[in-house]
Tab-separated table of C-alpha atoms and ligand atoms in Angstrom:
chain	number	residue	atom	x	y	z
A	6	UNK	CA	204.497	39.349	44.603
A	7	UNK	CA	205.052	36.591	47.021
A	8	UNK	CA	207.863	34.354	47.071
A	9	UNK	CA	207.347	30.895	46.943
A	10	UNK	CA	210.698	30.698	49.354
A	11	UNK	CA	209.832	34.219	51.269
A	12	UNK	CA	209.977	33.575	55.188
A	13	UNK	CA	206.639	33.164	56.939
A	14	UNK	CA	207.415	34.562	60.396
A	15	UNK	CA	204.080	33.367	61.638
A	16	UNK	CA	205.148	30.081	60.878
A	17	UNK	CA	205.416	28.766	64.623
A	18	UNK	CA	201.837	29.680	65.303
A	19	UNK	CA	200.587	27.522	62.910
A	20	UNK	CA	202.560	25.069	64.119
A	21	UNK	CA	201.422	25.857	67.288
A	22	UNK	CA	197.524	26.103	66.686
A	23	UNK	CA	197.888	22.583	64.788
A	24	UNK	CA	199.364	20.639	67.677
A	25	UNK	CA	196.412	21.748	69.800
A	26	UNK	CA	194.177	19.805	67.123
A	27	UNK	CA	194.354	16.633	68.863
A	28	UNK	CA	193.194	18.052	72.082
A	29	UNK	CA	190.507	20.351	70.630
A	30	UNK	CA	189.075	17.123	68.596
A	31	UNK	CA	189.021	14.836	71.747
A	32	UNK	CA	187.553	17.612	74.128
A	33	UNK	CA	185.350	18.945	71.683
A	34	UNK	CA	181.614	19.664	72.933
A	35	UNK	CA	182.920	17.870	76.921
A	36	UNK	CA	182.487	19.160	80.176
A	37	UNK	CA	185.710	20.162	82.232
A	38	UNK	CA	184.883	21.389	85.907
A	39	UNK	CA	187.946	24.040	87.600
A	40	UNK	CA	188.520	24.482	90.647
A	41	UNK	CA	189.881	27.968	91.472
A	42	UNK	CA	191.082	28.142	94.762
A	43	UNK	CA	192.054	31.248	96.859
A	44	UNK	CA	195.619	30.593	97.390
A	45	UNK	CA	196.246	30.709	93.215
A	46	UNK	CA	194.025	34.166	93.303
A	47	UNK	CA	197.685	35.489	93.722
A	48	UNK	CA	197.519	38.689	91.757
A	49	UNK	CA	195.185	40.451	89.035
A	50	UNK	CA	197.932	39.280	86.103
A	51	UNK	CA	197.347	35.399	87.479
A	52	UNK	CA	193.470	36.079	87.461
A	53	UNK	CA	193.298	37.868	84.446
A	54	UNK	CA	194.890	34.838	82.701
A	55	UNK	CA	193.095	32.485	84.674
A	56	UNK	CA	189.735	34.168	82.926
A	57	UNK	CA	191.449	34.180	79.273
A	58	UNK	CA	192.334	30.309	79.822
A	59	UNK	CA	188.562	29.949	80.678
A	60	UNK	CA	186.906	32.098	77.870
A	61	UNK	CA	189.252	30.269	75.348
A	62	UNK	CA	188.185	26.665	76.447
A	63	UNK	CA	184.494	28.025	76.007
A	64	UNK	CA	185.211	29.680	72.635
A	65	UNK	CA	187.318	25.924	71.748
A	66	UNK	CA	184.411	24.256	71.707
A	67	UNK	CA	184.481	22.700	75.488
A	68	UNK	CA	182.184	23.507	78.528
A	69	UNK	CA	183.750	25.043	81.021
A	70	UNK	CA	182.088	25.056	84.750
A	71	UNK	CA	184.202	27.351	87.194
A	72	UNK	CA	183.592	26.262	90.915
A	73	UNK	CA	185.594	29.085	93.096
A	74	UNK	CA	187.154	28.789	96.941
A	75	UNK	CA	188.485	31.716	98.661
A	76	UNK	CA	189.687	30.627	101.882
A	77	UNK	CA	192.200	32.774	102.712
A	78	UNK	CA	190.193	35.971	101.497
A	79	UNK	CA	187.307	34.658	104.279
A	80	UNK	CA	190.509	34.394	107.127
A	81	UNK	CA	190.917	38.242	106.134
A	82	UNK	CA	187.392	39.054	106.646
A	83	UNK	CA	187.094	37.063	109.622
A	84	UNK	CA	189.566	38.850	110.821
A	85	UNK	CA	188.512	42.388	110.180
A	86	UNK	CA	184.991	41.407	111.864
A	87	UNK	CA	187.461	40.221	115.019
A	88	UNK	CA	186.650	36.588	114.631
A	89	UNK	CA	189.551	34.010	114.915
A	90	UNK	CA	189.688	31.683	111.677
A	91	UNK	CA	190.171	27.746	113.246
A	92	UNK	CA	190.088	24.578	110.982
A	93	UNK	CA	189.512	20.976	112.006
A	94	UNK	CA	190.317	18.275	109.796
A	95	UNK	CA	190.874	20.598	107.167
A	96	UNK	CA	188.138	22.372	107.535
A	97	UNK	CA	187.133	25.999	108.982
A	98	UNK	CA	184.434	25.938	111.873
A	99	UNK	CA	181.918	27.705	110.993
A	100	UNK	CA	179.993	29.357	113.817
A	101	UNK	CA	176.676	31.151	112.517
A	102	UNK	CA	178.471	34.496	112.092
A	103	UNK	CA	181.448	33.208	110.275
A	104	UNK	CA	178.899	31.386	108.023
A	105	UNK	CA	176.986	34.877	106.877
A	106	UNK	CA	181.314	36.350	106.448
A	107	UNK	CA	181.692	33.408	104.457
A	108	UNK	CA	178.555	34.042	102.178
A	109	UNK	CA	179.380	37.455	101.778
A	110	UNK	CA	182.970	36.857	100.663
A	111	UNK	CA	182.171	34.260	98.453
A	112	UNK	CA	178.946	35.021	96.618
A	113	UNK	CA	179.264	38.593	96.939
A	114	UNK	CA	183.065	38.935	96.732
A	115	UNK	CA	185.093	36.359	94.995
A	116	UNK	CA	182.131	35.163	92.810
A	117	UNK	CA	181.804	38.612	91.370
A	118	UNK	CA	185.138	39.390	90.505
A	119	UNK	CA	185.846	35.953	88.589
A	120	UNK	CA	182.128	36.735	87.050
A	121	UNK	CA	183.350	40.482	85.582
A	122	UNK	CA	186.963	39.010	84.210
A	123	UNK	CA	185.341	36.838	82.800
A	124	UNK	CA	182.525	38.849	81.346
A	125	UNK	CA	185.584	41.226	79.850
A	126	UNK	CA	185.125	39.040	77.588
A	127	UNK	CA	181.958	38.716	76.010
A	128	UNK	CA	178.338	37.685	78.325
A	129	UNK	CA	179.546	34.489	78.978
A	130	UNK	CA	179.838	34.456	82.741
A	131	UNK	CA	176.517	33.905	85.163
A	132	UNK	CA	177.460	33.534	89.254
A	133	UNK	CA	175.595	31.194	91.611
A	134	UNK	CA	175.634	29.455	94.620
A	135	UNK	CA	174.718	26.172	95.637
A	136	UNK	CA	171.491	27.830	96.855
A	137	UNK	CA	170.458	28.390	93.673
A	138	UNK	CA	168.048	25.668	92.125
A	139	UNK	CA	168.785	23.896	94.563
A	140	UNK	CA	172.039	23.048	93.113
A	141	UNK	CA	173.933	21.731	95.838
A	142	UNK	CA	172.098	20.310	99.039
A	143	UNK	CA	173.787	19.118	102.388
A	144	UNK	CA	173.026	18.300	105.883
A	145	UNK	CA	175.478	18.895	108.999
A	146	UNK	CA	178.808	17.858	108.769
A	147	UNK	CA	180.362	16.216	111.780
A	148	UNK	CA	184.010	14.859	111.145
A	149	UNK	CA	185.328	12.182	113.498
A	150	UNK	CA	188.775	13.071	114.683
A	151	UNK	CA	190.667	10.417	117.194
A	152	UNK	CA	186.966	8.172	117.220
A	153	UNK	CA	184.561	11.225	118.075
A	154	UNK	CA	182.152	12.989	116.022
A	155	UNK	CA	183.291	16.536	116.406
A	156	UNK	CA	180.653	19.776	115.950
A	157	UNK	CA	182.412	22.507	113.825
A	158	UNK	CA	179.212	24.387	113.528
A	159	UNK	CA	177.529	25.596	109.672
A	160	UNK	CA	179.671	23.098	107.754
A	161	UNK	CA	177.577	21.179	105.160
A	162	UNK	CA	178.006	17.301	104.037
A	163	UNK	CA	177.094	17.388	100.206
A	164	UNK	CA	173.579	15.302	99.925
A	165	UNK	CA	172.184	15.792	96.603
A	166	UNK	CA	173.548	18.258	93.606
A	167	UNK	CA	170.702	19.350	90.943
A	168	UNK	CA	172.459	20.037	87.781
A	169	UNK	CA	169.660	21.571	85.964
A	170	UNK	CA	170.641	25.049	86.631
A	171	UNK	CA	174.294	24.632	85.315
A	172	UNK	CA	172.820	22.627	82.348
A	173	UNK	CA	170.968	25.158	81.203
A	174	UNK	CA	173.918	28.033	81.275
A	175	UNK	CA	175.859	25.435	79.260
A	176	UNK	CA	173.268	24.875	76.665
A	177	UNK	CA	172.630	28.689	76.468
A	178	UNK	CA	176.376	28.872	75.609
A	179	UNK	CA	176.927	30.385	79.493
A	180	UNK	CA	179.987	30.008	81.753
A	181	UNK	CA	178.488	29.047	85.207
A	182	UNK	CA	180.426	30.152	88.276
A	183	UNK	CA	179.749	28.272	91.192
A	184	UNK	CA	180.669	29.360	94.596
A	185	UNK	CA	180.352	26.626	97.139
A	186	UNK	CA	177.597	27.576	99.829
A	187	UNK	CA	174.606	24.577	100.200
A	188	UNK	CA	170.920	24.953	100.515
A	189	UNK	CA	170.168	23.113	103.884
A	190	UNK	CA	168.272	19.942	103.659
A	191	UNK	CA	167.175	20.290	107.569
A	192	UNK	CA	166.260	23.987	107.998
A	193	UNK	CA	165.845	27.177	105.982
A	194	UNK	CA	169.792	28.254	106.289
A	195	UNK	CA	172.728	27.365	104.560
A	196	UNK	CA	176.350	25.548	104.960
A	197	UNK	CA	179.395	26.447	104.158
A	198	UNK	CA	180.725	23.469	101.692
A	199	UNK	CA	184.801	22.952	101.406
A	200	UNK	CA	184.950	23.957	97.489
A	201	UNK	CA	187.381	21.441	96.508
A	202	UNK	CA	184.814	19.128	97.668
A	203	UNK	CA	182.102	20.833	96.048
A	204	UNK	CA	183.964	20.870	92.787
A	205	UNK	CA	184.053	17.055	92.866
A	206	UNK	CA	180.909	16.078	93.305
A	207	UNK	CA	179.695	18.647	90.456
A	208	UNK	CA	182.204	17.321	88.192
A	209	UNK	CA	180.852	13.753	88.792
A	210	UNK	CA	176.792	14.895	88.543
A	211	UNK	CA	177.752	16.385	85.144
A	212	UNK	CA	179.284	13.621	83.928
A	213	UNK	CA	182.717	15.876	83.695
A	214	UNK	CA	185.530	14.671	81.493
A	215	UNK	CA	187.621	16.282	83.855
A	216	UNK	CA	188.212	18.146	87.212
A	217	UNK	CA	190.849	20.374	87.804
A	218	UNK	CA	191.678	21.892	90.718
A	219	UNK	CA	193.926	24.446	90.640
A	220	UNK	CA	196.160	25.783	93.454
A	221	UNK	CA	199.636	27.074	95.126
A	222	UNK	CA	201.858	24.416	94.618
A	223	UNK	CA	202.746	21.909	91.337
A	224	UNK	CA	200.787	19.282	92.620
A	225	UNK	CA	200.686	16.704	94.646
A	226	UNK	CA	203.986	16.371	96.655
A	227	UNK	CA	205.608	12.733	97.949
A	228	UNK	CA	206.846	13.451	100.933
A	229	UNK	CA	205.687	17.077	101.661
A	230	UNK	CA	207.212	19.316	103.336
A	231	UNK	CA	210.454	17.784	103.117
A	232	UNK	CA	210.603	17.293	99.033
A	233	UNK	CA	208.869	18.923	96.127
A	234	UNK	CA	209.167	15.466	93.995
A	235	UNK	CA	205.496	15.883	92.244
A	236	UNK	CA	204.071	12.443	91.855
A	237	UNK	CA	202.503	12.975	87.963
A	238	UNK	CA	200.166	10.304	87.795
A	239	UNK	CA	198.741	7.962	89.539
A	240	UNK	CA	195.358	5.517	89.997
A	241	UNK	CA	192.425	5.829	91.736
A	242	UNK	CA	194.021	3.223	94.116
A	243	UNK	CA	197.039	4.615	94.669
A	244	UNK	CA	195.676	7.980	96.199
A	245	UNK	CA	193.442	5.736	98.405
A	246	UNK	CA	196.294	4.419	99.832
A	247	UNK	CA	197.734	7.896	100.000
A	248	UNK	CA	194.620	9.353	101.531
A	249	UNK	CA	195.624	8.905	105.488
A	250	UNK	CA	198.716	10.305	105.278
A	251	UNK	CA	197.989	13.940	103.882
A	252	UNK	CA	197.745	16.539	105.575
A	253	UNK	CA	195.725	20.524	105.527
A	254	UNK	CA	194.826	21.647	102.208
A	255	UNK	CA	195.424	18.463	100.558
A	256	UNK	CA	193.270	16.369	102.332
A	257	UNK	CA	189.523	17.725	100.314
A	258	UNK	CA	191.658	18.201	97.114
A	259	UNK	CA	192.716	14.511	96.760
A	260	UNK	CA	189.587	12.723	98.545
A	261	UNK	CA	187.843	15.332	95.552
A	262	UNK	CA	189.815	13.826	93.006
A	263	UNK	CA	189.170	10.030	94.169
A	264	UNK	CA	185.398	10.960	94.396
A	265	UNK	CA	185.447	12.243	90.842
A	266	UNK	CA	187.195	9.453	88.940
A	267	UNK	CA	185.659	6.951	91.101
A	268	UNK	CA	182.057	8.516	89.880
A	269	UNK	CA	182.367	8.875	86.035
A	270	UNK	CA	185.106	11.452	85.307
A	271	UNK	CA	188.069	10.715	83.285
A	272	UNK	CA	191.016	12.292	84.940
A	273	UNK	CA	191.119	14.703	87.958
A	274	UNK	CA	194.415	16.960	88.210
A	275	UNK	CA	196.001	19.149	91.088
A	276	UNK	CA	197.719	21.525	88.768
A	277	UNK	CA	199.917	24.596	89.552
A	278	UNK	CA	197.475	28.024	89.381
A	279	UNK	CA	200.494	30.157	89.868
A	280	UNK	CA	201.514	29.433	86.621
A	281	UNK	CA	200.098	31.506	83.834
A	282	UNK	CA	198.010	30.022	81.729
A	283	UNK	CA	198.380	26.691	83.103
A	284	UNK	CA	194.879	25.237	82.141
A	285	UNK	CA	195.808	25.050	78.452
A	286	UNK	CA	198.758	24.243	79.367
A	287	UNK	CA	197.145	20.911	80.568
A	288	UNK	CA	194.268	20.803	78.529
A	289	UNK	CA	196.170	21.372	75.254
A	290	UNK	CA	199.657	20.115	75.475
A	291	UNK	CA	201.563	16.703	76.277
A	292	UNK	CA	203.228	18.459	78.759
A	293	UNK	CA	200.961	17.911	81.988
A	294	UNK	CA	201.980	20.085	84.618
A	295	UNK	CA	200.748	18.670	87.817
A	296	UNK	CA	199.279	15.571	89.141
A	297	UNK	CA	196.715	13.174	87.561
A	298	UNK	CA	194.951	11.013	88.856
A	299	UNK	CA	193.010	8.262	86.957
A	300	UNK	CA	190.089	5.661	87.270
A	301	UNK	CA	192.096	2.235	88.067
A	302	UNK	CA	190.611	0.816	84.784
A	303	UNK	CA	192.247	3.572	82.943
A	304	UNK	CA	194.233	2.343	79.913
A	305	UNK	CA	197.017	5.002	78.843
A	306	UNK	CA	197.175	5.209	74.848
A	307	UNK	CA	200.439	4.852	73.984
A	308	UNK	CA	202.692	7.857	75.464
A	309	UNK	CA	202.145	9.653	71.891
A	310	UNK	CA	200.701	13.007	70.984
A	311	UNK	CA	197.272	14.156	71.722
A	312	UNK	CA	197.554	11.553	75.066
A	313	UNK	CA	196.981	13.956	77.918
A	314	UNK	CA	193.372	13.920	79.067
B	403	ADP	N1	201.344	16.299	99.965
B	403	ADP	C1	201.141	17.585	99.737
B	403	ADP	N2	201.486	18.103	98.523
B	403	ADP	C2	201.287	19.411	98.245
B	403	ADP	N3	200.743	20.292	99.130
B	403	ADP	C3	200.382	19.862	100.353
B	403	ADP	C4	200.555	18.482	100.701
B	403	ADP	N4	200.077	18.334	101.954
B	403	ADP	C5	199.624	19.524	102.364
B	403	ADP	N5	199.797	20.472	101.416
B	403	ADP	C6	199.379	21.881	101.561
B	403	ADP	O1	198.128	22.046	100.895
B	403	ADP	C7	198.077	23.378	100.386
B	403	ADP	C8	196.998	23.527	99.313
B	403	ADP	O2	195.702	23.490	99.903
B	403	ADP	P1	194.906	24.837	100.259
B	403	ADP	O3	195.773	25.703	101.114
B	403	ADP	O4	193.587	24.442	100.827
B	403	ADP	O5	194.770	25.528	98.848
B	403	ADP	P2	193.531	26.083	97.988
B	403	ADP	O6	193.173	27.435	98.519
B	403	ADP	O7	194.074	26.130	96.605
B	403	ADP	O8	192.382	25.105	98.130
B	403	ADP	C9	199.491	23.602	99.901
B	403	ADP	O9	199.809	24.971	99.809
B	403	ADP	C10	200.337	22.891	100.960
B	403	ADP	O10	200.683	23.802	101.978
B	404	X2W	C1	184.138	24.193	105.123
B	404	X2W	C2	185.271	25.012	104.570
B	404	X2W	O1	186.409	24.880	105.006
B	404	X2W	N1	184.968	25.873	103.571
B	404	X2W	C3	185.916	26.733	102.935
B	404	X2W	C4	185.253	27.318	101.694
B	404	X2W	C5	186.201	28.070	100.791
B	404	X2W	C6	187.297	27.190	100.206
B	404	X2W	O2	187.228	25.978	100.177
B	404	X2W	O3	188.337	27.912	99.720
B	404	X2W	P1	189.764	27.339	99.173
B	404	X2W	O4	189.471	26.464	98.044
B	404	X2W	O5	190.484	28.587	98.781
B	404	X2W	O6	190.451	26.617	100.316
B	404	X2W	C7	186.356	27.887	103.888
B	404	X2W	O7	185.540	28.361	104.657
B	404	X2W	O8	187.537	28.287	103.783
């Protein structure tokens, strides 16, 4: 017979579970865009966990939209197929035969795996591209670098985003996995689309609660590369002020995040996808992990549980 004073070693899990409650109530039934990028595609352990952290969001009640990058898995392919990988303003130049690498690596590639660990876990995962449904449309993208317009070939400028296609996965209790090629608005081919970028602007045409991008390093650093001092938090404002001072990688991944929260979604985060399981991490504890950045009319609740997102 059980006694009343026996020792319940599963305890700490309720515990546990019932901390979460605040988060689960608050995100319940809400749309949370991630960005996976290729530099947190580290190992299988990482992108095993990466899927688990998805599947449970789905299974808690929220609806997850996975938008994927792969950059450094397209410099490999390049590579192999003997063509030198080059970036301009943060961005790789995309001749015409990088562009059909770049499809192949993403849709057929990167898209696929995160699509099967996912679907380990039930039929919740259905890949597309920005070509389907005409999800995401652009036009040619022609960044100005010291006053000229430079051409870096198949790179697409985000026009229009359909969301009907995604809508419909999420009402049919799907996981959509987006990988970030555009339909051409001006001929019959397609562009490659930075996916941080890409991320952003679905995040804000589904009315996201949040975006989060995930990636190699805790967030977004001060004075990088001479400190790792993470700024945490700061407003839509702040990070335009920030903006001409970044540098590589960052520069998509923060004008993403000022796009988002400047177009409807609550926060945006840069958050650390080397650690395990860091989306619940951030979604589900007060513990946020990397940097967040918030609408400049955001009011913060009072610094008390259930006050991350
Ligand atoms: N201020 C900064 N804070 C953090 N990282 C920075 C900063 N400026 C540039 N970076 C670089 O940006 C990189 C992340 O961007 P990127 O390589 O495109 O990653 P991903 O594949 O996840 O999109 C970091 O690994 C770092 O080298
Ligand atoms: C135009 C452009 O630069 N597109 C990117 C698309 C992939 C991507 O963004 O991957 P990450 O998120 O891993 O960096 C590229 O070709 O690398």
């Amino acid at each position: 017979m059980n006694h009343p004073t026996r020792k319940h070693t599963a305890l700490p899990k309720a515990r546990i579970l019932i901390e979460a409650l605040p988060w689960l109530v608050r995100h319940n039934g809400k749309t949370v865009v991630i960005k996976f990028g290729g530099n947190a595609m580290i190992d299988e352990d990482l992108k095993a966990a990466f899927a688990q952290d998805v599947v449970f969001l789905h299974h808690a009640g929220l609806k997850p939209v996975v938008v994927h990058g792969g950059g450094p898995q397209i410099s490999a392919a390049l590579d192999k197929h003997g063509i030198v990988s080059e970036f301009k303003a943060g961005l790789r130049v995309t001749t015409e035969d990088a562009m059909d690498v770049v499809r192949m690596v993403l849709a057929g590639q990167v898209q696929r795996e995160l699509v099967n660990l996912l679907n380990e876990h039930g039929p919740l995962a259905v890949g597309l591209t920005g070509e389907d449904a005409h999800t995401i449309t652009a036009t040619k993208h022609q960044p100005e670098i010291d006053g000229e317009l430079v051409d870096i070939g198949r790179v697409g400028e985000i026009t229009e985003i359909d969301t009907g296609a995604i809508e419909a996965l999420l009402a049919d209790g799907r996981i959509p996995v987006v990988s970030s090629i555009a339909r051409s608005q001006d001929d019959g081919h397609v562009y490659n689309v930075n996916a941080d970028t890409a991320a952003a602007a679905l995040a804000a045409a589904l009315g996201a609660e949040t975006l989060m991008v995930l990636t190699d390093v805790e967030g977004l650093y001060e004075d990088w590369p001479n400190s790792d001092e993470v700024i945490s938090r700061l407003t839509a404002s702040q990070l335009e002020k920030l903006l001409p001072d970044l540098s590589s990688g960052m520069v998509p991944k923060m004008e993403g995040c000022l796009y988002a929260v400047r177009h409807g979604v609550n926060t945006a985060r840069v958050i650390d996808g080397r650690v395990p399981h860091s989306i619940l991490l951030e979604i589900f504890t007060d513990e946020g992990i990397g940097t967040m950045v918030v609408p400049d009319e955001h009011v913060v609740p009072d610094e008390q549980e259930g006050d991350a997102v």
